[in-house]
Coordinates of C-alpha atoms in Angstrom, one line a residue:
M1157 CA 122.7 229.6 -65.1
P1158 CA 125.4 227.0 -66.1
A1159 CA 128.7 226.3 -64.6
T1160 CA 128.5 226.9 -60.9
P1161 CA 131.6 225.7 -59.1
Q1162 CA 132.3 226.3 -55.4
R1163 CA 134.6 229.3 -55.2
R1164 CA 138.1 228.9 -53.9
R1165 CA 139.2 232.4 -53.3
T1166 CA 142.8 233.1 -53.9
V1167 CA 142.2 236.8 -53.4
R1168 CA 142.6 238.1 -49.9
R1169 CA 139.3 239.4 -48.9
L1170 CA 139.2 242.7 -47.1
T1171 CA 139.1 242.2 -43.4
I1172 CA 137.7 245.3 -41.8
G1173 CA 136.3 244.2 -38.5
A1174 CA 132.7 243.3 -37.7
A1175 CA 129.9 243.6 -40.3
V1176 CA 126.2 244.1 -40.2
L1177 CA 123.8 244.5 -43.0
A1178 CA 120.9 246.8 -42.5
A1179 CA 118.2 244.1 -42.9
A1180 CA 115.5 246.4 -44.0
G1181 CA 112.5 245.0 -46.0
I1182 CA 109.5 243.0 -45.1
A1183 CA 108.9 239.4 -44.1
A1184 CA 107.0 237.1 -46.4
T1185 CA 103.9 237.2 -44.2
A1186 CA 103.9 241.0 -43.5
L1187 CA 102.3 243.8 -45.4
P1188 CA 103.4 244.3 -49.0
A1189 CA 105.6 247.1 -50.1
G1190 CA 102.8 249.1 -51.6
A1191 CA 100.8 251.2 -49.1
D1192 CA 97.1 250.2 -48.7
T1193 CA 95.0 253.0 -50.3
G1194 CA 91.8 251.4 -49.2
G1195 CA 88.8 252.0 -51.4
A1196 CA 85.9 249.8 -52.5
A1197 CA 88.1 247.2 -54.2
R1198 CA 88.8 245.5 -50.9
H1199 CA 85.1 245.2 -50.1
G1200 CA 84.2 243.6 -53.4
R1201 CA 84.3 239.9 -54.2
T1202 CA 87.5 240.1 -56.1
V1203 CA 90.7 242.1 -55.6
D1204 CA 93.6 242.5 -58.0
V1205 CA 97.0 241.4 -56.5
Q1206 CA 100.1 242.7 -58.2
L1207 CA 102.9 240.2 -58.5
L1208 CA 106.2 241.7 -59.3
S1209 CA 109.0 239.3 -60.1
F1210 CA 112.5 238.9 -61.4
N1211 CA 115.3 236.3 -61.5
D1212 CA 119.0 235.6 -62.0
F1213 CA 120.2 238.8 -60.5
H1214 CA 123.6 237.3 -59.8
G1215 CA 124.8 240.1 -57.6
N1216 CA 124.7 242.8 -60.3
L1217 CA 124.3 245.7 -57.9
E1218 CA 125.9 248.1 -60.5
P1219 CA 124.6 248.2 -64.1
P1220 CA 126.2 245.4 -66.1
Q1221 CA 128.8 246.4 -68.7
G1222 CA 128.7 245.9 -72.4
S1223 CA 126.0 243.8 -74.0
S1224 CA 125.3 242.1 -70.7
G1225 CA 123.7 245.4 -69.6
T1226 CA 121.2 245.8 -72.5
V1227 CA 117.9 244.3 -73.5
E1228 CA 116.6 243.9 -77.0
E1229 CA 113.3 245.7 -77.7
L1230 CA 111.2 244.9 -80.7
Q1231 CA 110.0 248.1 -82.5
A1232 CA 106.7 248.7 -84.3
D1233 CA 108.3 248.4 -87.7
G1234 CA 109.9 245.0 -86.9
S1235 CA 113.4 246.4 -86.2
K1236 CA 115.2 245.7 -82.9
K1237 CA 116.6 248.3 -80.5
S1238 CA 119.3 247.7 -77.8
V1239 CA 118.2 249.4 -74.5
P1240 CA 120.6 249.9 -71.6
A1241 CA 119.1 248.4 -68.5
G1242 CA 119.7 247.1 -65.0
G1243 CA 121.4 248.1 -61.7
A1244 CA 120.0 247.8 -58.2
E1245 CA 119.4 251.5 -57.9
Y1246 CA 117.2 251.4 -60.9
L1247 CA 115.5 248.1 -60.1
A1248 CA 114.5 249.4 -56.7
Q1249 CA 113.1 252.6 -58.2
S1250 CA 111.2 250.6 -60.9
L1251 CA 109.6 248.3 -58.3
R1252 CA 108.7 251.2 -56.0
T1253 CA 107.1 253.1 -58.9
A1254 CA 105.2 250.0 -60.1
R1255 CA 103.8 249.4 -56.6
K1256 CA 102.1 252.9 -56.4
G1257 CA 98.4 252.6 -56.6
H1258 CA 98.4 248.9 -55.8
P1259 CA 97.3 248.2 -52.3
Y1260 CA 98.0 244.5 -52.8
S1261 CA 101.5 244.0 -54.1
V1262 CA 103.9 241.1 -53.5
T1263 CA 107.5 240.8 -54.9
A1264 CA 109.0 237.4 -55.7
A1265 CA 112.2 236.0 -57.3
A1266 CA 113.1 232.7 -59.0
G1267 CA 116.6 232.1 -57.8
D1268 CA 120.2 232.9 -58.6
L1269 CA 120.1 236.2 -56.8
V1270 CA 123.7 235.5 -55.8
G1271 CA 126.6 233.5 -57.2
A1272 CA 128.8 234.2 -60.2
S1273 CA 128.6 237.8 -58.9
P1274 CA 130.8 240.8 -59.8
L1275 CA 133.5 241.7 -57.3
L1276 CA 131.4 244.3 -55.5
S1277 CA 129.2 241.5 -54.2
G1278 CA 131.3 238.4 -54.6
L1279 CA 134.3 239.8 -52.6
F1280 CA 132.0 239.9 -49.6
H1281 CA 130.3 236.5 -50.0
D1282 CA 127.3 238.3 -51.5
E1283 CA 126.2 240.0 -48.3
P1284 CA 125.8 243.3 -50.2
T1285 CA 123.2 241.7 -52.6
V1286 CA 121.2 240.2 -49.8
E1287 CA 121.2 243.6 -48.1
A1288 CA 120.0 245.2 -51.4
M1289 CA 117.2 242.7 -51.8
N1290 CA 116.1 243.5 -48.2
K1291 CA 116.0 247.2 -49.1
L1292 CA 114.1 246.9 -52.4
G1293 CA 111.3 244.9 -50.7
L1294 CA 111.7 241.3 -51.9
D1295 CA 109.1 239.1 -50.2
V1296 CA 110.2 235.6 -51.2
T1297 CA 112.5 233.7 -53.6
S1298 CA 113.3 230.2 -54.6
V1299 CA 116.9 229.0 -54.6
G1300 CA 118.8 228.6 -57.8
N1301 CA 121.8 226.4 -58.6
H1302 CA 124.1 229.3 -57.9
E1303 CA 122.9 229.7 -54.4
F1304 CA 124.9 226.5 -53.8
D1305 CA 128.2 227.9 -55.1
E1306 CA 129.7 228.1 -51.6
G1307 CA 127.8 225.2 -50.2
R1308 CA 124.8 224.5 -48.0
T1309 CA 126.3 226.0 -44.9
E1310 CA 126.9 229.3 -46.6
L1311 CA 123.4 229.4 -48.1
T1312 CA 122.0 228.8 -44.6
R1313 CA 124.1 231.7 -43.3
L1314 CA 122.9 234.0 -46.1
Q1315 CA 119.3 233.2 -44.9
K1316 CA 119.8 233.4 -41.2
G1317 CA 122.7 235.8 -40.7
G1318 CA 126.0 235.8 -38.9
C1319 CA 129.5 236.8 -40.1
H1320 CA 131.4 234.6 -42.4
P1321 CA 133.2 231.7 -40.6
K1322 CA 136.6 232.4 -42.2
D1323 CA 136.6 236.1 -43.3
G1324 CA 134.6 237.4 -40.4
C1325 CA 132.7 240.7 -40.6
Y1326 CA 133.6 243.5 -42.9
E1327 CA 132.8 246.6 -40.9
D1328 CA 133.2 247.7 -37.3
G1329 CA 129.9 247.8 -35.5
R1330 CA 128.0 245.9 -38.3
K1331 CA 127.0 242.3 -38.1
Y1332 CA 125.4 240.6 -41.1
R1333 CA 121.8 239.9 -40.1
G1334 CA 120.6 237.7 -43.0
A1335 CA 117.8 237.8 -45.5
A1336 CA 114.5 239.5 -44.5
F1337 CA 112.8 237.2 -47.0
P1338 CA 112.6 233.4 -47.1
Y1339 CA 114.7 231.3 -49.5
L1340 CA 112.4 228.4 -50.5
T1341 CA 114.0 224.9 -51.0
A1342 CA 111.0 222.6 -51.5
N1343 CA 112.8 220.1 -53.7
V1344 CA 116.2 220.2 -51.9
T1345 CA 116.3 217.9 -48.9
D1346 CA 118.9 216.5 -46.5
E1347 CA 119.8 213.0 -47.5
K1348 CA 119.6 211.7 -43.9
S1349 CA 116.6 213.5 -42.5
G1350 CA 114.6 213.9 -45.7
K1351 CA 113.6 217.4 -44.6
P1352 CA 113.9 220.4 -46.9
L1353 CA 117.1 222.4 -46.4
L1354 CA 115.2 225.6 -45.7
K1355 CA 111.4 226.4 -45.9
P1356 CA 109.6 224.6 -48.7
Y1357 CA 106.8 227.3 -49.0
T1358 CA 105.5 230.4 -47.4
V1359 CA 102.2 232.2 -47.4
W1360 CA 101.9 235.9 -48.1
K1361 CA 98.9 237.5 -46.3
H1362 CA 97.3 240.9 -46.5
K1363 CA 93.9 242.0 -45.4
G1364 CA 92.3 238.5 -45.8
V1365 CA 94.1 237.7 -49.0
K1366 CA 96.4 234.7 -48.9
I1367 CA 98.8 233.5 -51.6
G1368 CA 101.1 230.5 -51.2
F1369 CA 104.5 230.4 -52.8
I1370 CA 106.4 227.2 -53.4
G1371 CA 110.1 227.4 -54.4
V1372 CA 112.2 224.9 -56.3
T1373 CA 115.4 224.8 -58.2
L1374 CA 116.1 222.6 -61.2
E1375 CA 116.4 218.9 -60.4
G1376 CA 119.6 218.8 -62.5
T1377 CA 121.5 221.1 -60.1
P1378 CA 124.0 218.4 -59.2
D1379 CA 125.1 218.2 -62.8
I1380 CA 126.1 221.9 -62.9
V1381 CA 127.5 222.7 -59.5
N1382 CA 130.6 221.6 -57.7
A1383 CA 129.9 218.3 -55.9
E1384 CA 131.4 219.5 -52.6
G1385 CA 128.9 222.3 -52.5
I1386 CA 125.9 220.0 -52.4
K1387 CA 127.3 217.1 -50.4
G1388 CA 124.6 215.5 -48.3
L1389 CA 121.7 217.0 -50.3
K1390 CA 119.2 215.4 -52.6
F1391 CA 117.4 217.3 -55.4
H1392 CA 113.9 216.1 -56.4
D1393 CA 111.6 216.3 -59.4
E1394 CA 110.3 219.8 -59.8
V1395 CA 106.7 218.8 -60.8
A1396 CA 106.2 216.2 -58.1
T1397 CA 107.5 218.5 -55.4
I1398 CA 105.3 221.5 -56.5
N1399 CA 102.2 219.2 -56.7
K1400 CA 102.9 217.8 -53.3
Y1401 CA 103.1 221.2 -51.6
A1402 CA 100.2 222.6 -53.6
K1403 CA 98.1 219.9 -51.9
V1404 CA 99.5 220.9 -48.5
L1405 CA 98.7 224.5 -49.0
N1406 CA 95.2 223.7 -50.2
K1407 CA 94.5 221.6 -47.1
Q1408 CA 95.5 224.7 -45.1
G1409 CA 92.9 226.7 -46.9
V1410 CA 95.4 228.5 -49.2
K1411 CA 93.8 228.1 -52.7
S1412 CA 95.9 230.7 -54.5
V1413 CA 99.4 229.3 -55.3
V1414 CA 102.4 230.6 -57.2
A1415 CA 105.4 228.4 -58.1
L1416 CA 108.8 229.9 -58.2
I1417 CA 110.9 227.6 -60.4
H1418 CA 114.6 228.0 -61.1
E1419 CA 114.3 226.4 -64.5
G1420 CA 113.4 228.0 -67.8
G1421 CA 112.8 228.0 -71.5
L1422 CA 113.9 229.5 -74.8
P1423 CA 111.4 231.9 -76.5
A1424 CA 111.5 232.1 -80.3
S1425 CA 112.6 235.7 -80.0
T1426 CA 115.3 237.4 -77.9
S1427 CA 113.2 240.6 -77.6
Y1428 CA 111.8 241.1 -74.2
N1429 CA 108.5 242.4 -75.6
Y1430 CA 108.0 239.5 -78.0
N1431 CA 104.5 238.2 -78.1
C1432 CA 105.1 234.7 -76.8
D1433 CA 101.6 233.6 -77.6
S1434 CA 101.8 234.6 -81.3
P1435 CA 100.3 231.7 -83.3
G1436 CA 102.8 231.9 -86.1
P1437 CA 105.0 228.9 -87.1
G1438 CA 108.1 228.6 -85.0
D1439 CA 106.7 231.0 -82.4
G1440 CA 106.2 230.4 -78.7
I1441 CA 108.6 228.8 -76.2
S1442 CA 110.6 225.6 -76.0
G1443 CA 112.9 224.1 -73.4
P1444 CA 112.4 222.3 -70.0
I1445 CA 109.9 224.7 -68.6
T1446 CA 107.3 223.8 -71.2
E1447 CA 107.0 220.2 -70.0
I1448 CA 107.1 221.3 -66.4
A1449 CA 104.3 223.8 -67.0
Q1450 CA 102.2 221.2 -68.8
H1451 CA 102.3 218.9 -65.8
V1452 CA 102.2 221.1 -62.7
T1453 CA 98.9 220.8 -61.0
P1454 CA 96.1 223.2 -61.9
K1455 CA 96.1 224.2 -58.2
V1456 CA 99.1 226.4 -59.1
D1457 CA 97.9 229.7 -60.7
A1458 CA 101.1 231.1 -62.1
L1459 CA 104.7 230.1 -62.7
V1460 CA 107.7 232.5 -62.2
T1461 CA 110.8 231.0 -63.8
G1462 CA 114.5 231.6 -64.5
H1463 CA 117.8 229.9 -65.1
T1464 CA 118.0 230.5 -68.9
H1465 CA 118.4 234.3 -68.6
Q1466 CA 115.6 234.7 -71.2
A1467 CA 112.7 237.1 -71.2
Y1468 CA 109.2 235.9 -71.8
A1469 CA 105.6 236.2 -70.6
C1470 CA 103.8 233.2 -72.1
T1471 CA 100.6 231.3 -71.6
I1472 CA 100.8 227.5 -71.4
P1473 CA 97.7 225.5 -70.6
D1474 CA 97.7 223.5 -67.3
P1475 CA 96.7 219.8 -67.2
S1476 CA 93.0 220.8 -67.1
G1477 CA 93.4 222.9 -70.2
R1478 CA 93.1 226.3 -68.5
P1479 CA 95.5 229.0 -69.5
R1480 CA 98.3 229.8 -67.0
T1481 CA 101.1 232.4 -67.2
V1482 CA 104.7 231.4 -67.3
T1483 CA 107.2 234.3 -67.0
S1484 CA 110.9 235.1 -66.8
A1485 CA 112.5 238.5 -66.5
A1486 CA 115.9 237.9 -68.3
S1487 CA 118.7 238.4 -65.8
Y1488 CA 120.9 240.9 -63.9
G1489 CA 118.0 243.0 -62.9
K1490 CA 117.4 244.4 -66.4
L1491 CA 113.7 243.6 -66.4
Y1492 CA 110.9 243.0 -63.9
T1493 CA 107.6 241.2 -64.6
D1494 CA 104.3 242.7 -63.6
T1495 CA 101.5 240.1 -63.3
T1496 CA 97.9 240.7 -62.2
L1497 CA 96.4 238.0 -60.1
T1498 CA 92.6 238.4 -59.6
Y1499 CA 91.8 237.0 -56.2
D1500 CA 88.3 235.8 -55.4
R1501 CA 87.5 236.4 -51.7
R1502 CA 84.8 233.8 -51.6
T1503 CA 86.7 230.9 -53.3
R1504 CA 90.1 232.2 -52.0
D1505 CA 91.5 231.3 -55.5
I1506 CA 92.8 233.2 -58.5
V1507 CA 90.2 233.7 -61.2
R1508 CA 91.3 231.8 -64.3
T1509 CA 88.8 231.0 -67.1
T1510 CA 89.3 228.8 -70.0
V1511 CA 90.0 231.8 -72.2
K1512 CA 92.0 234.1 -70.0
A1513 CA 95.1 233.7 -67.8
P1514 CA 96.4 236.3 -65.4
H1515 CA 97.8 239.3 -67.3
A1516 CA 101.6 239.5 -67.3
A1517 CA 104.2 241.7 -69.0
N1518 CA 107.9 242.4 -68.8
H1519 CA 109.1 246.0 -68.2
V1520 CA 112.6 247.5 -68.7
V1521 CA 114.5 248.6 -65.7
D1522 CA 115.3 251.9 -67.4
R1523 CA 118.5 253.8 -66.5
T1524 CA 117.0 257.2 -67.4
Q1525 CA 114.8 257.2 -64.2
P1526 CA 116.0 258.5 -60.9
K1527 CA 118.1 256.2 -58.7
A1528 CA 116.9 254.9 -55.4
A1529 CA 119.0 256.9 -52.9
D1530 CA 119.2 254.2 -50.3
L1531 CA 120.6 251.7 -52.9
T1532 CA 123.1 254.3 -54.0
S1533 CA 124.2 254.7 -50.5
L1534 CA 124.6 251.0 -50.1
I1535 CA 126.6 250.6 -53.3
T1536 CA 128.9 253.6 -52.3
R1537 CA 129.5 252.0 -48.9
W1538 CA 130.6 248.6 -50.2
N1539 CA 132.5 250.2 -53.1
K1540 CA 134.7 252.0 -50.6
L1541 CA 135.5 248.6 -48.9
A1542 CA 136.3 247.0 -52.3
A1543 CA 138.2 249.9 -53.9
P1544 CA 141.8 248.8 -52.8
V1545 CA 141.3 245.5 -54.7
A1546 CA 138.7 246.4 -57.4
G1547 CA 140.4 249.4 -59.0
R1548 CA 143.8 248.0 -59.7
P1549 CA 144.5 248.0 -63.5
V1550 CA 145.4 244.6 -65.0
G1551 CA 145.3 245.3 -68.7
H1552 CA 144.2 247.3 -71.7
I1553 CA 141.8 246.6 -74.6
S1554 CA 141.2 248.4 -77.9
A1555 CA 137.5 247.6 -78.1
D1556 CA 134.7 245.6 -76.4
I1557 CA 135.6 241.9 -76.2
A1558 CA 132.3 240.0 -76.2
G1559 CA 131.9 237.2 -73.8
R1560 CA 128.5 236.6 -72.1
G1561 CA 126.9 238.8 -74.7
A1562 CA 128.3 237.1 -77.7
N1563 CA 125.5 235.6 -79.8
A1564 CA 127.7 232.9 -81.3
P1565 CA 129.1 229.5 -80.3
E1566 CA 132.6 230.9 -80.1
A1567 CA 133.0 234.1 -78.2
P1568 CA 136.1 236.4 -78.6
L1569 CA 136.5 236.6 -74.8
G1570 CA 136.2 232.8 -74.7
D1571 CA 139.3 232.6 -76.9
V1572 CA 141.2 235.0 -74.7
I1573 CA 140.4 233.0 -71.5
A1574 CA 141.3 229.7 -73.2
D1575 CA 144.6 231.2 -74.4
A1576 CA 145.3 232.5 -70.9
Q1577 CA 144.8 229.1 -69.3
L1578 CA 147.1 227.5 -72.0
E1579 CA 149.8 230.1 -71.4
A1580 CA 149.6 229.7 -67.7
T1581 CA 150.1 225.9 -67.9
K1582 CA 152.1 225.1 -71.0
A1583 CA 155.6 225.1 -69.5
D1584 CA 157.0 221.7 -68.7
G1585 CA 157.2 222.5 -65.0
K1586 CA 153.7 224.0 -65.0
G1587 CA 151.6 221.2 -66.4
G1588 CA 152.8 220.9 -70.0
A1589 CA 149.5 221.8 -71.6
Q1590 CA 149.1 221.6 -75.3
L1591 CA 145.6 223.0 -75.5
A1592 CA 142.9 224.5 -73.2
L1593 CA 139.2 224.4 -73.0
M1594 CA 136.7 226.7 -71.3
N1595 CA 133.1 226.1 -70.5
P1596 CA 130.9 229.0 -71.8
G1597 CA 128.8 229.2 -68.7
G1598 CA 131.9 230.2 -66.7
I1599 CA 132.2 233.4 -68.7
R1600 CA 129.9 235.8 -66.8
S1601 CA 130.3 239.1 -68.6
D1602 CA 132.0 241.0 -71.5
L1603 CA 135.1 243.2 -71.3
A1604 CA 133.8 246.7 -72.1
F1605 CA 136.1 249.4 -73.6
K1606 CA 134.2 252.2 -71.9
A1607 CA 135.4 253.0 -68.4
S1608 CA 133.1 251.8 -65.6
G1609 CA 134.8 254.3 -63.2
S1610 CA 137.7 256.7 -63.2
E1611 CA 140.2 254.2 -64.6
G1612 CA 139.9 255.5 -68.2
D1613 CA 138.5 254.0 -71.4
G1614 CA 140.2 250.7 -72.4
V1615 CA 141.6 250.0 -69.0
V1616 CA 140.7 246.6 -67.5
T1617 CA 140.5 246.7 -63.8
Y1618 CA 140.8 243.7 -61.4
G1619 CA 137.2 244.2 -60.6
E1620 CA 136.2 243.9 -64.2
A1621 CA 138.3 240.8 -64.7
F1622 CA 136.7 239.3 -61.6
T1623 CA 133.2 239.9 -63.0
V1624 CA 134.2 237.9 -66.1
Q1625 CA 135.8 235.0 -64.0
P1626 CA 134.2 235.2 -60.5
F1627 CA 134.5 231.5 -59.5
T1628 CA 138.2 231.5 -58.9
N1629 CA 138.5 227.8 -60.0
M1630 CA 141.9 226.3 -60.0
T1631 CA 143.2 225.3 -63.5
N1632 CA 143.8 221.6 -64.0
V1633 CA 146.0 220.0 -66.7
V1634 CA 145.1 216.4 -67.5
D1635 CA 146.0 213.5 -69.9
L1636 CA 143.3 212.8 -72.5
T1637 CA 143.6 210.5 -75.5
G1638 CA 142.5 211.9 -78.8
A1639 CA 139.5 209.6 -78.7
Q1640 CA 138.5 211.0 -75.2
L1641 CA 139.0 214.5 -76.5
L1642 CA 136.7 213.9 -79.5
T1643 CA 134.1 212.3 -77.2
A1644 CA 134.2 215.5 -75.0
L1645 CA 133.7 217.7 -78.1
Q1646 CA 130.7 215.5 -79.1
Q1647 CA 129.2 215.9 -75.6
Q1648 CA 128.9 219.6 -76.3
V1649 CA 126.0 218.8 -78.7
S1650 CA 124.7 215.5 -77.5
G1651 CA 123.2 213.8 -74.4
P1652 CA 122.0 216.4 -71.9
N1653 CA 123.6 219.2 -74.0
E1654 CA 121.8 218.2 -77.3
A1655 CA 118.8 220.5 -76.8
S1656 CA 120.9 223.4 -75.6
P1657 CA 124.5 223.0 -76.7
K1658 CA 127.3 224.1 -74.5
I1659 CA 130.1 224.9 -76.9
L1660 CA 133.6 224.8 -75.3
Q1661 CA 135.8 227.8 -76.0
V1662 CA 139.2 226.6 -77.4
S1663 CA 142.7 227.8 -77.3
E1664 CA 144.7 228.9 -80.3
G1665 CA 145.7 226.0 -82.5
L1666 CA 142.7 223.8 -81.9
T1667 CA 140.3 223.9 -84.9
Y1668 CA 137.3 221.9 -86.1
T1669 CA 133.9 222.2 -87.8
L1670 CA 130.5 222.1 -86.1
D1671 CA 127.7 221.1 -88.4
M1672 CA 124.5 222.2 -86.7
T1673 CA 122.4 220.9 -89.6
K1674 CA 123.0 217.4 -88.2
K1675 CA 121.9 215.8 -84.9
G1676 CA 123.7 214.9 -81.7
A1677 CA 127.3 213.8 -81.8
D1678 CA 127.3 213.9 -85.6
R1679 CA 127.4 217.7 -85.4
V1680 CA 131.1 217.5 -84.7
V1681 CA 132.8 216.7 -88.0
K1682 CA 135.4 214.1 -86.9
D1683 CA 138.0 214.5 -89.6
S1684 CA 138.0 218.3 -89.1
V1685 CA 139.5 218.3 -85.6
K1686 CA 143.1 219.4 -85.7
L1687 CA 145.7 220.7 -83.3
N1688 CA 148.2 223.1 -84.8
G1689 CA 147.3 221.8 -88.2
A1690 CA 147.7 218.1 -87.5
A1691 CA 144.7 215.8 -87.4
L1692 CA 143.7 214.6 -84.0
D1693 CA 145.2 211.1 -83.3
P1694 CA 142.7 208.9 -81.3
A1695 CA 145.5 206.9 -79.8
K1696 CA 147.8 209.8 -78.9
T1697 CA 147.8 211.3 -75.4
Y1698 CA 147.3 215.1 -75.1
R1699 CA 147.8 217.4 -72.2
V1700 CA 144.7 219.5 -71.8
A1701 CA 144.1 222.5 -69.5
M1702 CA 140.7 223.4 -68.1
N1703 CA 139.1 224.6 -64.9
E1704 CA 138.5 222.2 -62.1
F1705 CA 134.7 222.3 -62.6
L1706 CA 135.1 221.0 -66.2
A1707 CA 137.7 218.5 -65.1
G1708 CA 135.2 217.1 -62.7
G1709 CA 132.7 216.4 -65.5
G1710 CA 130.6 219.6 -64.9
D1711 CA 128.1 221.0 -67.4
G1712 CA 127.5 217.5 -69.0
F1713 CA 131.1 216.5 -69.9
P1714 CA 131.6 213.1 -68.2
A1715 CA 134.4 212.3 -70.6
F1716 CA 136.7 214.5 -68.5
K1717 CA 136.2 212.4 -65.5
D1718 CA 138.3 209.7 -67.1
A1719 CA 141.4 211.9 -67.5
K1720 CA 144.6 211.0 -65.8
N1721 CA 147.8 212.6 -64.4
K1722 CA 146.2 215.8 -63.0
Y1723 CA 148.3 218.8 -62.4
V1724 CA 146.8 221.8 -60.4
G1725 CA 147.9 225.2 -61.8
P1726 CA 146.9 228.7 -60.8
S1727 CA 143.4 229.9 -60.5
D1728 CA 141.5 230.8 -63.7
L1729 CA 141.3 234.4 -62.5
D1730 CA 145.0 234.6 -61.9
A1731 CA 145.7 233.1 -65.3
F1732 CA 143.3 235.6 -66.9
T1733 CA 144.7 238.7 -65.3
A1734 CA 148.3 237.6 -65.9
Y1735 CA 147.6 237.1 -69.5
L1736 CA 145.9 240.6 -69.8
T1737 CA 148.9 242.2 -68.2
A1738 CA 151.5 240.3 -70.3
H1739 CA 149.7 240.9 -73.6
S1740 CA 148.6 244.5 -73.4
S1741 CA 149.7 248.0 -72.5
K1742 CA 148.3 251.5 -72.9
D1743 CA 150.2 251.9 -76.2
K1744 CA 149.5 248.3 -77.4
P1745 CA 146.1 247.3 -76.1
L1746 CA 144.8 243.8 -76.6
T1747 CA 142.5 243.6 -79.7
P1748 CA 139.5 241.3 -79.8
P1749 CA 140.3 237.9 -81.4
K1750 CA 138.5 236.9 -84.6
A1751 CA 136.8 234.0 -83.0
D1752 CA 137.4 231.8 -86.1
R1753 CA 138.7 228.6 -84.5
I1754 CA 135.3 226.8 -84.7
T1755 CA 133.7 226.7 -88.2
V1756 CA 129.9 226.6 -87.7
V1757 CA 127.7 225.2 -90.5
K1758 CA 124.0 226.3 -90.0

């Protein structure tokens, strides 16, 4: 998902000796997780292969808090219901239950398994999440943009194993052994050698059935990650890369091919069980994945996608006009997709007619089911290591403060974060900031009033604050003219951000009107932009605070690259926790802001 800077940890990681992850699970070419029950099906011409998939897990080993931990379910009467979902213990159990009775079952993911992770995973460089993926039987995944948060060397370590080069191993007698599944990087190549960073594809085999998997991330990854993390790498067109390797697989006799693409779309409904193929006006799906799906070679039989954190199971015709499934399972392990691929033993291809695509549906990772005991044990083990840091109280709130789960351009938690960065940098000797801006993609969760552990309702722990701001970017204060600041505001809704606006969260005192009935840069009403009641002066210089990712032009804001006189302040996480501590107590908790700084005309 958006905003993926390389982390600069200011927190001391726990150093507890040598670490090993129990690298359970199966290799991409080994038997699937489901036991082979035999029977006549394997002797017939066709056999049904179960493809289980998910995406954008982001290290959410424990169920996400607040609205980030729910999915929207469309009811028979047209109403919508919010259903709690997610958590590695429940995801593992859901996948294991789904595999029963399916002798041919393969599990795949479409990137962003790690990165922007809660403290339980992020504190340990996401080793706990890879270990969890091994245990729940993941066979293969593509990379996402977040896999590059800590750079190419760290991604390679996550795949191949070995303790962290700086923080070492975390447990005596345990050494990190790497992922038991391949990360596929077909469209990510080394600039010098031209070779893919890791494997471009893999072939899953079981009792004569062969299915090839090609993995790509979005070509625009360099625009949304820290430049240092992808130095020396080149990102290629998704369609051209998939088509190239589909031909390679076909020449090897692998006629059944699935593309794992870390790029996605926006369905017309936010309900996970929405009928994406409904013919009504305004129905269906839009966004980058639609054009990709329309141009990927017919040699590819299904597309598993991600990045947008949306839920959909759609049918989009391939270039030959045949129907083909395009799926995404929201995020954070709240859903999984079950797709039936009918494999023809004689042609070695997936059966797709002009009227029928492989059947696919999303299913809720329900928290009412039993937990997978081995995942509970894993979480308990890592929680013990994280406890000295994670459980420390840093503030108090009176109610949920919506961040990631806010369905509006301006989020209450976005206001809090922007105010925190302004407060941390407004003093003359600390940057002299007059306003602060925060990119929405850097807000990874809500702050929930209900206790996540034993801390008590309304208490915000360091671990919860970390989950909201996991990147630990340094704050920057820079000089921008009023004209440059206006250009940056216009870039929220124009250029690469026009189709999917990225509305910056603003500190108290900055107000303006956003007219979404207009197009492009005209959506920002120029005369409405004011700072502390005074109209923005195009010629005046303002001191503006923001995280280093934004200051580098990330998320489609090149106007910030022209800023001058940079001052480096505290990390965004330190600013956030300091603000919570200073502005709340048990007797006087912080109340959610009104989120009325940006007036939106629809």
